[in-house]
Short mmCIF file of N, CA and C in Angstrom, two decimals:
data_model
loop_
_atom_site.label_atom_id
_atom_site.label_comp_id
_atom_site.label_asym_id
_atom_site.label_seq_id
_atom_site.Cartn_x
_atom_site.Cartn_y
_atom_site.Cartn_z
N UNK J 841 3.82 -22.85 14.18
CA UNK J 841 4.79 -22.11 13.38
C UNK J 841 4.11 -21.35 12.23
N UNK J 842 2.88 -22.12 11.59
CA UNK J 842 2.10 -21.04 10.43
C UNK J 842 1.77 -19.81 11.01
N UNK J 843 1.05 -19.46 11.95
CA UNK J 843 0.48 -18.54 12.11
C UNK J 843 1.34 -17.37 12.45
N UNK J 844 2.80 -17.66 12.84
CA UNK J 844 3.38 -16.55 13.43
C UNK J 844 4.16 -16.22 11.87
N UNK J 845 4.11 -17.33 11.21
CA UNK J 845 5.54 -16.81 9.79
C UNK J 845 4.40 -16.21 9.22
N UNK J 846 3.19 -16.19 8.79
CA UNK J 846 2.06 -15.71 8.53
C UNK J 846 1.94 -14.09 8.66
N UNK J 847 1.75 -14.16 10.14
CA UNK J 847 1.87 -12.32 10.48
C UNK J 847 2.64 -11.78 10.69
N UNK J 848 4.02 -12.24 10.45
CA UNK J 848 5.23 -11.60 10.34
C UNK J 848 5.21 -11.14 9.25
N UNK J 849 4.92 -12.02 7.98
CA UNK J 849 5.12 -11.70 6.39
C UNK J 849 4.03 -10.44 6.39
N UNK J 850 2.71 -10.75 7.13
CA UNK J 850 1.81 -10.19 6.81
C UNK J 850 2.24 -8.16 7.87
N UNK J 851 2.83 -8.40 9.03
CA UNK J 851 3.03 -6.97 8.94
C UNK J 851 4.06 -6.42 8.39
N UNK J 852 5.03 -7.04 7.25
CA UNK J 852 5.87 -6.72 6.70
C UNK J 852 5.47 -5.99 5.46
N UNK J 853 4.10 -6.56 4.78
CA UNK J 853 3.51 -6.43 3.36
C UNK J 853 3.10 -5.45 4.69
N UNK J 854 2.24 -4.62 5.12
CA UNK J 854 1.35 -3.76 5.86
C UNK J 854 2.58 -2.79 5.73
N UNK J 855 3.60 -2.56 6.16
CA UNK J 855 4.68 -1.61 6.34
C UNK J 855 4.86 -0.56 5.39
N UNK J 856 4.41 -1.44 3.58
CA UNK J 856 5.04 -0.50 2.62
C UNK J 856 4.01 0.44 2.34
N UNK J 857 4.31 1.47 2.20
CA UNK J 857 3.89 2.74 2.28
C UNK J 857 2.58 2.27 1.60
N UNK J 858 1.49 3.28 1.63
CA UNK J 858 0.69 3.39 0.31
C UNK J 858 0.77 3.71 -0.86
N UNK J 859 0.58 2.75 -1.92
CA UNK J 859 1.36 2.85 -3.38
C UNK J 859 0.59 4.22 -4.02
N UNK J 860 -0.68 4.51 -3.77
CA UNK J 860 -1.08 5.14 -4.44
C UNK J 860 -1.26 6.65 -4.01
N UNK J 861 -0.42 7.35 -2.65
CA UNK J 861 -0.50 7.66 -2.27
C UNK J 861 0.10 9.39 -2.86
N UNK J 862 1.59 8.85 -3.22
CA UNK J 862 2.18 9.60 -4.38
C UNK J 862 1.06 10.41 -5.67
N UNK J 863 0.36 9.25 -6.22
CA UNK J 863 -0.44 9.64 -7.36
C UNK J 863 -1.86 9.85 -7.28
N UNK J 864 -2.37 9.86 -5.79
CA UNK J 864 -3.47 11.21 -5.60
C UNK J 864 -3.65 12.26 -4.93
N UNK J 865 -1.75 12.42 -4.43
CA UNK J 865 -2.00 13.09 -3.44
C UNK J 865 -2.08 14.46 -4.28
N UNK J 866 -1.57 15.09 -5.55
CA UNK J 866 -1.93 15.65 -6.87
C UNK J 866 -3.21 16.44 -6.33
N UNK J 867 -4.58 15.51 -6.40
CA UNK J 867 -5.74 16.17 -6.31
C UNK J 867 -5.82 17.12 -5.11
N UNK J 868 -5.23 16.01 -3.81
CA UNK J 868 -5.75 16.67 -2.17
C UNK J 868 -5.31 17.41 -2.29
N UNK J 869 -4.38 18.06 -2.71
CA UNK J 869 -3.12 19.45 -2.40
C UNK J 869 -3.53 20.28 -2.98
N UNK J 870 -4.28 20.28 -4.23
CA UNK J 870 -5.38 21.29 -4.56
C UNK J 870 -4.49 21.79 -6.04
N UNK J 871 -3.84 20.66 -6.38
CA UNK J 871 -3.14 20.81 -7.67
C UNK J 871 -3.71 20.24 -9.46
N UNK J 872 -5.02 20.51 -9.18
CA UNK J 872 -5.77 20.11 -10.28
C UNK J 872 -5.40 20.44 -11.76
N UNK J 873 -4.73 21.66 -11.43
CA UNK J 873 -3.94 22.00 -12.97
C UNK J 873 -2.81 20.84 -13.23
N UNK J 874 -1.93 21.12 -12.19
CA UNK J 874 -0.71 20.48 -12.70
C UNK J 874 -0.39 19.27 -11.85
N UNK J 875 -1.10 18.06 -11.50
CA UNK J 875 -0.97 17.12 -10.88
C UNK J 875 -0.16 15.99 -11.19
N UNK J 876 0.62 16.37 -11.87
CA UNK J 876 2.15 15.39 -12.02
C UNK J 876 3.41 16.42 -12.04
N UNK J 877 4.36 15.97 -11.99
CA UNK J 877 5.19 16.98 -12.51
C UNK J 877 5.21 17.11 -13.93
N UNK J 878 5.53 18.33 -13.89
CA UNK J 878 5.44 18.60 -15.39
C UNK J 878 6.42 18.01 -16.37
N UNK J 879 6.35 17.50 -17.89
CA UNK J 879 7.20 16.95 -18.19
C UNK J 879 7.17 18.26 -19.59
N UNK J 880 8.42 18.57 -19.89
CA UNK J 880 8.00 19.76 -21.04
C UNK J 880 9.07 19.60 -22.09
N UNK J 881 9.09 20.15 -23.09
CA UNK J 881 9.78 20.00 -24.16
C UNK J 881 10.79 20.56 -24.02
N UNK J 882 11.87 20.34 -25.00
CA UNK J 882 12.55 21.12 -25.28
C UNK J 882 12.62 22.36 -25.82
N UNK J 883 13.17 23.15 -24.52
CA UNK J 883 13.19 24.65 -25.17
C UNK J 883 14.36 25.05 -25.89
N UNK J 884 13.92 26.04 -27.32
CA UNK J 884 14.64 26.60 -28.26
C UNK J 884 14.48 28.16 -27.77
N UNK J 885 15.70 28.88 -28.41
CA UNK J 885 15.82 29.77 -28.23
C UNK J 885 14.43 31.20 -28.39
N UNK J 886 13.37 30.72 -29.88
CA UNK J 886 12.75 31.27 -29.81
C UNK J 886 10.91 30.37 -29.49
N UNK J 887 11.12 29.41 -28.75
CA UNK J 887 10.08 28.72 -27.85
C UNK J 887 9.68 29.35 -27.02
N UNK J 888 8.53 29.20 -25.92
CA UNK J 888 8.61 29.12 -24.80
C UNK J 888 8.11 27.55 -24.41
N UNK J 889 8.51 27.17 -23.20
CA UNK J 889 8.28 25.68 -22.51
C UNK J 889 6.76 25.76 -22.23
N UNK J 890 6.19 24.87 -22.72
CA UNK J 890 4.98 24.42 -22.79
C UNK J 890 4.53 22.92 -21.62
N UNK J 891 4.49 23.10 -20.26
CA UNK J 891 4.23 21.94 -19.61
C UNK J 891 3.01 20.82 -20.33
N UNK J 892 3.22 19.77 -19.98
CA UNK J 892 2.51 18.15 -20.65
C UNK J 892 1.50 18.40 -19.53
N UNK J 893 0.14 18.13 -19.45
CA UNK J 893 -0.38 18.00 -18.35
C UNK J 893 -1.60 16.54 -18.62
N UNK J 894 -1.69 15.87 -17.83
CA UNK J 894 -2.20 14.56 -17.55
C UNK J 894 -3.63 15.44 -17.73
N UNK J 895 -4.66 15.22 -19.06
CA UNK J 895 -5.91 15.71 -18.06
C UNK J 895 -6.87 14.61 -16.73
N UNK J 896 -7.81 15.72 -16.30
CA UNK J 896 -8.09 15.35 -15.24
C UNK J 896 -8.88 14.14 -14.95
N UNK J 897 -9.54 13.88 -16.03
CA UNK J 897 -10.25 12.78 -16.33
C UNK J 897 -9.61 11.60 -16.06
N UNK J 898 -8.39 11.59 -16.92
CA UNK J 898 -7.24 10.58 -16.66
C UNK J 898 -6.87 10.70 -15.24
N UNK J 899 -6.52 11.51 -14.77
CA UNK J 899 -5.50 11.02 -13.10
C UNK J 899 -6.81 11.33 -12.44
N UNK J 900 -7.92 11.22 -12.48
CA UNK J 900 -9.21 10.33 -11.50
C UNK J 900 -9.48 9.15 -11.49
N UNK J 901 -9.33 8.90 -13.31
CA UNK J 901 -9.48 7.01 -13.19
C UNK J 901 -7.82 6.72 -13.03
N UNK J 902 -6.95 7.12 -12.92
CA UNK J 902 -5.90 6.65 -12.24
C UNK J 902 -5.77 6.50 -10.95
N UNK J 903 -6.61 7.66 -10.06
CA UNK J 903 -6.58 7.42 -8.62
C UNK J 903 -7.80 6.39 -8.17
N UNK J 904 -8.60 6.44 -8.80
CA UNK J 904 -9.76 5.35 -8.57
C UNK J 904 -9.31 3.66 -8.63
N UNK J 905 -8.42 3.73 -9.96
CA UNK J 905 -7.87 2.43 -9.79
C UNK J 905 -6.85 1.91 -8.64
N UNK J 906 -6.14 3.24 -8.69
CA UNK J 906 -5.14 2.75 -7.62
C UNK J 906 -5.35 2.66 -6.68
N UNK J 907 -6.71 3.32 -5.84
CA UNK J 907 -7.27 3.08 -4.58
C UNK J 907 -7.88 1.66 -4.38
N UNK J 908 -8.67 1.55 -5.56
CA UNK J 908 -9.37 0.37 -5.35
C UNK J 908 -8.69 -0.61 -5.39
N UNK J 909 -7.35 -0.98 -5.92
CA UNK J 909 -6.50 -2.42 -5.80
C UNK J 909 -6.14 -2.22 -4.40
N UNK J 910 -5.18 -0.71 -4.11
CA UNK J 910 -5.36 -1.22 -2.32
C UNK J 910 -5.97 -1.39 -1.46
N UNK J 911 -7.61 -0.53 -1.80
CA UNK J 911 -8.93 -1.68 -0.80
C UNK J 911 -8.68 -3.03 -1.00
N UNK J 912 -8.45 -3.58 -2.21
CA UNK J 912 -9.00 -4.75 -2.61
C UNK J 912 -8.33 -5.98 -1.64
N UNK J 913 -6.81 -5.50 -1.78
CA UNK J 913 -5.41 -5.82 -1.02
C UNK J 913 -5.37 -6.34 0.62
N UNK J 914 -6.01 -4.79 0.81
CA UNK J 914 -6.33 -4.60 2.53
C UNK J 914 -7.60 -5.69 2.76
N UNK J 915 -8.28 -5.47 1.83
CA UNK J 915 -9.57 -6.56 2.43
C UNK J 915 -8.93 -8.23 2.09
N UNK J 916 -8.39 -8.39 1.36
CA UNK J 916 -7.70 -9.91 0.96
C UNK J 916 -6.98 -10.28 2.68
N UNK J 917 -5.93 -8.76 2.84
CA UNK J 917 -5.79 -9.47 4.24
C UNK J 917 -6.46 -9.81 5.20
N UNK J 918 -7.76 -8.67 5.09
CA UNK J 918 -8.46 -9.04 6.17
C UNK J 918 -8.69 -10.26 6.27
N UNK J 919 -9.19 -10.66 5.39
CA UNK J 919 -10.03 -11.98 5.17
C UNK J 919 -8.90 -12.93 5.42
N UNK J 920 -7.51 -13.28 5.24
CA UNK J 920 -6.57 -13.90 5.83
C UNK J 920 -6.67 -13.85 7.16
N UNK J 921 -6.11 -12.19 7.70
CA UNK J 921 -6.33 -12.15 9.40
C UNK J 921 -7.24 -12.65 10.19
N UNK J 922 -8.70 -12.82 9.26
CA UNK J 922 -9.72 -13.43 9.95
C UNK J 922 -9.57 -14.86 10.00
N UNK J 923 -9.43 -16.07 9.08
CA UNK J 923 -9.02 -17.12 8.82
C UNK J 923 -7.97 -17.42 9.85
N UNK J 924 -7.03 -17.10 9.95
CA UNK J 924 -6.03 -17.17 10.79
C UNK J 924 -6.51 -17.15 12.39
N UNK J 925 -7.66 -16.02 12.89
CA UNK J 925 -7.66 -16.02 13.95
C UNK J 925 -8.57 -16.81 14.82
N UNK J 926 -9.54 -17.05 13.55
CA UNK J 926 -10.41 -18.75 13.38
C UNK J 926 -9.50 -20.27 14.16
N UNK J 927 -8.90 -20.37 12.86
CA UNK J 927 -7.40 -21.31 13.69
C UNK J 927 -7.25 -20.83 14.84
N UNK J 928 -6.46 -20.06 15.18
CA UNK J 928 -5.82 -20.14 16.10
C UNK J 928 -7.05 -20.14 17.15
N UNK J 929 -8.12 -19.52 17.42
CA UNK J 929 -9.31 -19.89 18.21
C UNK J 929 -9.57 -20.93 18.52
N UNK J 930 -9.78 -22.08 17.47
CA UNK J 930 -9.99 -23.28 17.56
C UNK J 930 -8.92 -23.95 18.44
N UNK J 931 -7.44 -23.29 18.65
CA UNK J 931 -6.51 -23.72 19.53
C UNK J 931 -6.52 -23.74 20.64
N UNK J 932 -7.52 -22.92 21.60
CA UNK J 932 -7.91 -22.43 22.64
C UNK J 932 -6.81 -20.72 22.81
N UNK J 933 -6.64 -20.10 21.46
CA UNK J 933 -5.37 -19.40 22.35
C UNK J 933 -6.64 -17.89 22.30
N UNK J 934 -6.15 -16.64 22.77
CA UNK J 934 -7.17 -16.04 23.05
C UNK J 934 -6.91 -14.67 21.80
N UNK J 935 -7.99 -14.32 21.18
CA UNK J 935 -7.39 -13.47 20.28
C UNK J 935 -8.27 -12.41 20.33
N UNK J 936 -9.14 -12.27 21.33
CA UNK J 936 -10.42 -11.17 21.89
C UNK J 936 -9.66 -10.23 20.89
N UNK J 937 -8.62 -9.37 21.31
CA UNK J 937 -7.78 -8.16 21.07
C UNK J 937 -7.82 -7.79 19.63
N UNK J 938 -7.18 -8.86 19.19
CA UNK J 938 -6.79 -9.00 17.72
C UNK J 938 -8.33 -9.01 16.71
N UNK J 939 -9.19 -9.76 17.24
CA UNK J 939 -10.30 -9.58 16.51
C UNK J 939 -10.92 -8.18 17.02
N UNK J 940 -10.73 -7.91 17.40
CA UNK J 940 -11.25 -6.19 17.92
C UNK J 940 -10.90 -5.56 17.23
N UNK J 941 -9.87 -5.37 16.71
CA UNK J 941 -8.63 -4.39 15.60
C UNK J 941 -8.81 -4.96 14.05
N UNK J 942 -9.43 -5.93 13.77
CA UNK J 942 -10.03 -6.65 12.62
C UNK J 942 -11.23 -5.91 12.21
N UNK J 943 -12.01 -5.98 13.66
CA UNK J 943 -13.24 -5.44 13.10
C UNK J 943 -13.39 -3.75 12.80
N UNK J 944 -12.83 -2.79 13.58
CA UNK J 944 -12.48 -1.63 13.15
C UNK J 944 -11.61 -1.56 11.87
N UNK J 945 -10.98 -2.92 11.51
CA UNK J 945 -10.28 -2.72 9.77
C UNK J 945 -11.14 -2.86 9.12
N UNK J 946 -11.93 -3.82 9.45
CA UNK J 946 -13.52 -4.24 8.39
C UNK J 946 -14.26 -2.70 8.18
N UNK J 947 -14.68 -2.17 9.46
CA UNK J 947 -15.20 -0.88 9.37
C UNK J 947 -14.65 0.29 8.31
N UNK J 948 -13.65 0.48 8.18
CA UNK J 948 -12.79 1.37 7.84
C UNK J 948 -12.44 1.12 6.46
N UNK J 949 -12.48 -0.42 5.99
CA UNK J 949 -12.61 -0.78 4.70
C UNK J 949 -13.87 -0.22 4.31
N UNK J 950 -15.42 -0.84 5.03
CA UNK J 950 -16.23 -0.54 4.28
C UNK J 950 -16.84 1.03 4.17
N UNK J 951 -15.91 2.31 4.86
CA UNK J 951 -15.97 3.18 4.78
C UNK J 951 -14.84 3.54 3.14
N UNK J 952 -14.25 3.19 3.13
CA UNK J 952 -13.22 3.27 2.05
C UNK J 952 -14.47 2.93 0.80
N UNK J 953 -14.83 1.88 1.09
CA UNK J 953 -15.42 1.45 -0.12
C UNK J 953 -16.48 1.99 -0.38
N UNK J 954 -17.57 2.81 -0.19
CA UNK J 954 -18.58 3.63 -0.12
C UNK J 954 -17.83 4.91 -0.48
N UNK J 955 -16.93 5.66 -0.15
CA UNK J 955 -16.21 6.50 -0.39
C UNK J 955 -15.86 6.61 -1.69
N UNK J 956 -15.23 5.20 -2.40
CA UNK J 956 -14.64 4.69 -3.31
C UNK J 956 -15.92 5.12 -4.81
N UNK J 957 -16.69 4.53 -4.14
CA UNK J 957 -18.49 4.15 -5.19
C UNK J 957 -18.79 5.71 -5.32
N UNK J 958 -18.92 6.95 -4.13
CA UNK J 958 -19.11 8.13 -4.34
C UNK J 958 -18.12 8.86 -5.13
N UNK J 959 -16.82 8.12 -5.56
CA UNK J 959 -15.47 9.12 -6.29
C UNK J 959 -15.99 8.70 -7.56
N UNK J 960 -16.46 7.25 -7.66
CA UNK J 960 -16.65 7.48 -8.95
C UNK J 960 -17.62 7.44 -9.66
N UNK J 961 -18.73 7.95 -9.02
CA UNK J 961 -20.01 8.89 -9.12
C UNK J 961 -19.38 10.25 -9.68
N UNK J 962 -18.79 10.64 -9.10
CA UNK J 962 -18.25 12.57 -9.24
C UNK J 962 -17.87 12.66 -10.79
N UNK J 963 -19.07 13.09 -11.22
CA UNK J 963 -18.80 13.58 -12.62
C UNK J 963 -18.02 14.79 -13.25
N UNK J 964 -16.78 14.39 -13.91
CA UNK J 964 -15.70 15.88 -14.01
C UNK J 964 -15.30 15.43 -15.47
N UNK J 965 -14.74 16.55 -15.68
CA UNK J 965 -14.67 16.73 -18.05
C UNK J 965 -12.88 16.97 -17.29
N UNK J 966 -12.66 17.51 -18.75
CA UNK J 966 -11.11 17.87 -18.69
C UNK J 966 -11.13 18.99 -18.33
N UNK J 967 -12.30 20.04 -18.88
CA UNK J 967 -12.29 21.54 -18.69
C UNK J 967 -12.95 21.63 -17.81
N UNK J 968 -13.01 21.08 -16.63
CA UNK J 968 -13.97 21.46 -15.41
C UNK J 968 -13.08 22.32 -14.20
N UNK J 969 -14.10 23.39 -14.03
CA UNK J 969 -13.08 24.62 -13.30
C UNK J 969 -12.89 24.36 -11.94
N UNK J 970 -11.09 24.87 -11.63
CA UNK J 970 -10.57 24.31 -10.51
C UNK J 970 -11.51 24.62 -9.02
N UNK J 971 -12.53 25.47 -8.98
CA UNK J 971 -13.93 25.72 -8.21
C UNK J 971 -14.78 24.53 -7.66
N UNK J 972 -14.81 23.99 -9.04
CA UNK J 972 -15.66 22.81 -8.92
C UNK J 972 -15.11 21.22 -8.60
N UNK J 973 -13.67 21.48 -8.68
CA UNK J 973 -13.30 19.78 -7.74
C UNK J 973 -13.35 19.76 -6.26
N UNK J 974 -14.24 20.84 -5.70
CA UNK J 974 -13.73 20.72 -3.89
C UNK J 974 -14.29 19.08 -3.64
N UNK J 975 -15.43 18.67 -3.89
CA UNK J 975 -16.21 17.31 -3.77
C UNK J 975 -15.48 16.31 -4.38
N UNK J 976 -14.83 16.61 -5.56
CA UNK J 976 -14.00 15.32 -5.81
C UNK J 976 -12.68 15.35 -4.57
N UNK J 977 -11.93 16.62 -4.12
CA UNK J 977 -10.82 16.27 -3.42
C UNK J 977 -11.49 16.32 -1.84
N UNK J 978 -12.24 16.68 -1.64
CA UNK J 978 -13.11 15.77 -0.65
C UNK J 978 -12.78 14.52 0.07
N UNK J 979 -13.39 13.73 -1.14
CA UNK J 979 -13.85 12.88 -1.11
C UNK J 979 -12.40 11.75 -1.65
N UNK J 980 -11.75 12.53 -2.01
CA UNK J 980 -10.12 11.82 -2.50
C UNK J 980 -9.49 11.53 -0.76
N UNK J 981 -9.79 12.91 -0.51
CA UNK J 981 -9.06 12.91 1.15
C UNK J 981 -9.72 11.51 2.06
N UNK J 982 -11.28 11.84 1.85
CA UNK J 982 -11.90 10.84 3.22
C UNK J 982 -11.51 9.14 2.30
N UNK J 983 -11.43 8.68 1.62
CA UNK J 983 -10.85 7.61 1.25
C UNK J 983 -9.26 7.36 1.52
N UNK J 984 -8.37 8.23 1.15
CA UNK J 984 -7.21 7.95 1.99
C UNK J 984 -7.01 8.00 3.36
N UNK J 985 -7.71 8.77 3.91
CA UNK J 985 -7.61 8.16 5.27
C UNK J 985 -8.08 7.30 5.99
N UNK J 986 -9.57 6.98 5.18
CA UNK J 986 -9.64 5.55 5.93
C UNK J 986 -9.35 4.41 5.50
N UNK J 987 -7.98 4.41 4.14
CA UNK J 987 -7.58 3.49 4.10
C UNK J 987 -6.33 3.35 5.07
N UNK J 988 -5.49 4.28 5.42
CA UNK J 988 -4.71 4.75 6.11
C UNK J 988 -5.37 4.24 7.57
N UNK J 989 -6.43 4.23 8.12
CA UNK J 989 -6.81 3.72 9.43
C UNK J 989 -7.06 2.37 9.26
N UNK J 990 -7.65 1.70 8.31
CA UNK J 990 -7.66 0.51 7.97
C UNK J 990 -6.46 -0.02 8.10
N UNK J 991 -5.28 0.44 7.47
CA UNK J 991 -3.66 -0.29 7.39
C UNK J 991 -3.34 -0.34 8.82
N UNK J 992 -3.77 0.63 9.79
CA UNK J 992 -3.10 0.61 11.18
C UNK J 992 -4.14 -0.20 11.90
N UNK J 993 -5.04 0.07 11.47
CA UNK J 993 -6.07 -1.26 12.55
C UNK J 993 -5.58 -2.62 12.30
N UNK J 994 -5.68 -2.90 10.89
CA UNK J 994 -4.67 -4.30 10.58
C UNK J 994 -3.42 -4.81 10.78
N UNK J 995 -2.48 -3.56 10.97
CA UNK J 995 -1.29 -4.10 11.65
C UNK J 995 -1.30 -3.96 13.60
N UNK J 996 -2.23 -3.41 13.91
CA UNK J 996 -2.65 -3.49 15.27
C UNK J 996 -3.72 -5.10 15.61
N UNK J 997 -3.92 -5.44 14.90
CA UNK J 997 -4.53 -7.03 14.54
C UNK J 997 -3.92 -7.67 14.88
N UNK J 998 -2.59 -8.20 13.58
CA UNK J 998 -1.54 -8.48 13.56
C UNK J 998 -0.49 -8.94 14.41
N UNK J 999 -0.54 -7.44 15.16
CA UNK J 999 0.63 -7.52 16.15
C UNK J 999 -0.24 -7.90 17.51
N UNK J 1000 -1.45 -8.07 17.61
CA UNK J 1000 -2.13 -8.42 19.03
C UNK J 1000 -1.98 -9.71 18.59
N UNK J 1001 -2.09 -10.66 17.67
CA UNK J 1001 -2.04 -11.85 17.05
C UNK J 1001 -0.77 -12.63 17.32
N UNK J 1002 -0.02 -12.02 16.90
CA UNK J 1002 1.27 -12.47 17.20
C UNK J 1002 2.11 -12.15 19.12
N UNK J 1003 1.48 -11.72 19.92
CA UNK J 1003 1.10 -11.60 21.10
C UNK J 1003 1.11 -12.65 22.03
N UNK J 1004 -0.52 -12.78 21.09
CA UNK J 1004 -1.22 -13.75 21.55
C UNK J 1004 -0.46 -15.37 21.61
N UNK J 1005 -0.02 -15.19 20.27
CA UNK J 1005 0.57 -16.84 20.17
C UNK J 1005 1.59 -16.62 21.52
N UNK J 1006 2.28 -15.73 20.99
CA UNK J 1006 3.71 -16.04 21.82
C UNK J 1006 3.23 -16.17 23.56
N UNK J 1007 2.28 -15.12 23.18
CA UNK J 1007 2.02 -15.72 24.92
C UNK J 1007 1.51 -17.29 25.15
N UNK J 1008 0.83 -17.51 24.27
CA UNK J 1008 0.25 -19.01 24.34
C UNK J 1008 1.53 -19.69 24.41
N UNK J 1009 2.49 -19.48 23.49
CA UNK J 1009 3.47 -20.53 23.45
C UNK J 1009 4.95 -20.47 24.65
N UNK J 1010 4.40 -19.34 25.29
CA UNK J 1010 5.31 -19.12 26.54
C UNK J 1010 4.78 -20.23 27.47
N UNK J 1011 3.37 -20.29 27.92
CA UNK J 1011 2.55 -20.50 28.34
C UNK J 1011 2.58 -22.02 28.82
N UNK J 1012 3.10 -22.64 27.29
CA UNK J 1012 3.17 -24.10 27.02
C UNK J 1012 4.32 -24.68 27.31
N UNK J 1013 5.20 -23.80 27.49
CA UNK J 1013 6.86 -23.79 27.62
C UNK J 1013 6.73 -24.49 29.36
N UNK J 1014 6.34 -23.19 29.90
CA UNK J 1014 6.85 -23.49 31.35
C UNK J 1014 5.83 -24.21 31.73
#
C-alpha cells in the first residue's frame, strides 16, 4: 500500500504547473525592459504615467532562485522515486521501465543544473543593453526546458511504477 499512496501523491505534486515559469518567462519573450507588468502611478491631469520597472539584476536573481528550488524539488523526488524503486525491487516486482525514465530525469536534472551554474555566471548591470541579454535568455530557455523534460521523465517513472505494482498485485490476486 506505501508505494502506490506514494506515487499517486507523488504524480499529483508533478502535475502543478511550473511555479517559476510565470516569472521567467519575462526574459525568454525578449521582454527585458518591461518584465513584469507594469505597475504605475497615479495619473493626474498634468502627469504622464511613468511604468515601475523591476531592474534586471533583480528578476535574474529572482529567476535563478526560483529555478533552483524547483531543481532542488525535482531532484528530492528523484531521490524518493529512486528509494522507492529500491523497495519495491527488493520485492521481486519489475521496475526495468520506471528506472529507465528515472535515469533520463537524473540526466535532465543534471543538465538543468549546469545550465543553472552558467545563468549565474552571466554577468548583467541594470543598464545593460537589450543586445546584450541574447546569452542570458539563452540560457533562461535551455534550463526551462530541461526542467520541463525532467518533470515528464519523472512522471513517466511514476506512472511505469505504479504499473508495475498493480501488475504485480494483479499477479498475486489470481
Amino acid at each position: 500500500k506505501k508505494p502506490i499512496n506514494y506515487i499517486v501523491w507523488a504524480i499529483i505534486a508533478l502535475t502543478i504547473p511550473l511555479v517559476a515559469n510565470a516569472q521567467t518567462s519575462a526574459l525568454v519573450a525578449g521582454e527585458t525592459a518591461l518584465a513584469a507588468p507594469a505597475q504605475t502611478a497615479p495619473a493626474t491631469t498634468d502627469q504622464t504615467v511613468t511604468p515601475i520597472v523591476e531592474p534586471l539584476t533583480v528578476r535574474k536573481a529572482t529567476a535563478e532562485k526560483n529555478l533552483r528550488a524547483i531543481q532542488a524539488q525535482f531532484a528530492l523526488f528523484a531521490t524518493r522515486t529512486q528509494s522507492t524503486i529500491d523497495r519495491l525491487r527488493a520485492k521481486n516486482i519489475d521496475t526495468t521501465k520506471a528506472q529507465a525514465e528515472l535515469a533520463l530525469t537524473n540526466t535532465a536534472l543534471g543538465l538543468s543544473q549546469t545550465n543553472l551554474d552558467l545563468f549565474a555566471k552571466i554577468v548583467v548591470t541594470d543598464d545593460t543593453p537589450e543586445t546584450d541579454t541574447a546569452e542570458l535568455k539563452l540560457t533562461l530557455t535551455k534550463i526551462e526546458e530541461s526542467l520541463k523534460e525532467a518533470r515528464a521523465h519523472l512522471i513517466n517513472s511514476l506512472t511505469e511504477l505504479k504499473a508495475s505494482v498493480e501488475t504485480s498485485i494483479g499477479a498475486q490476486i489470481q
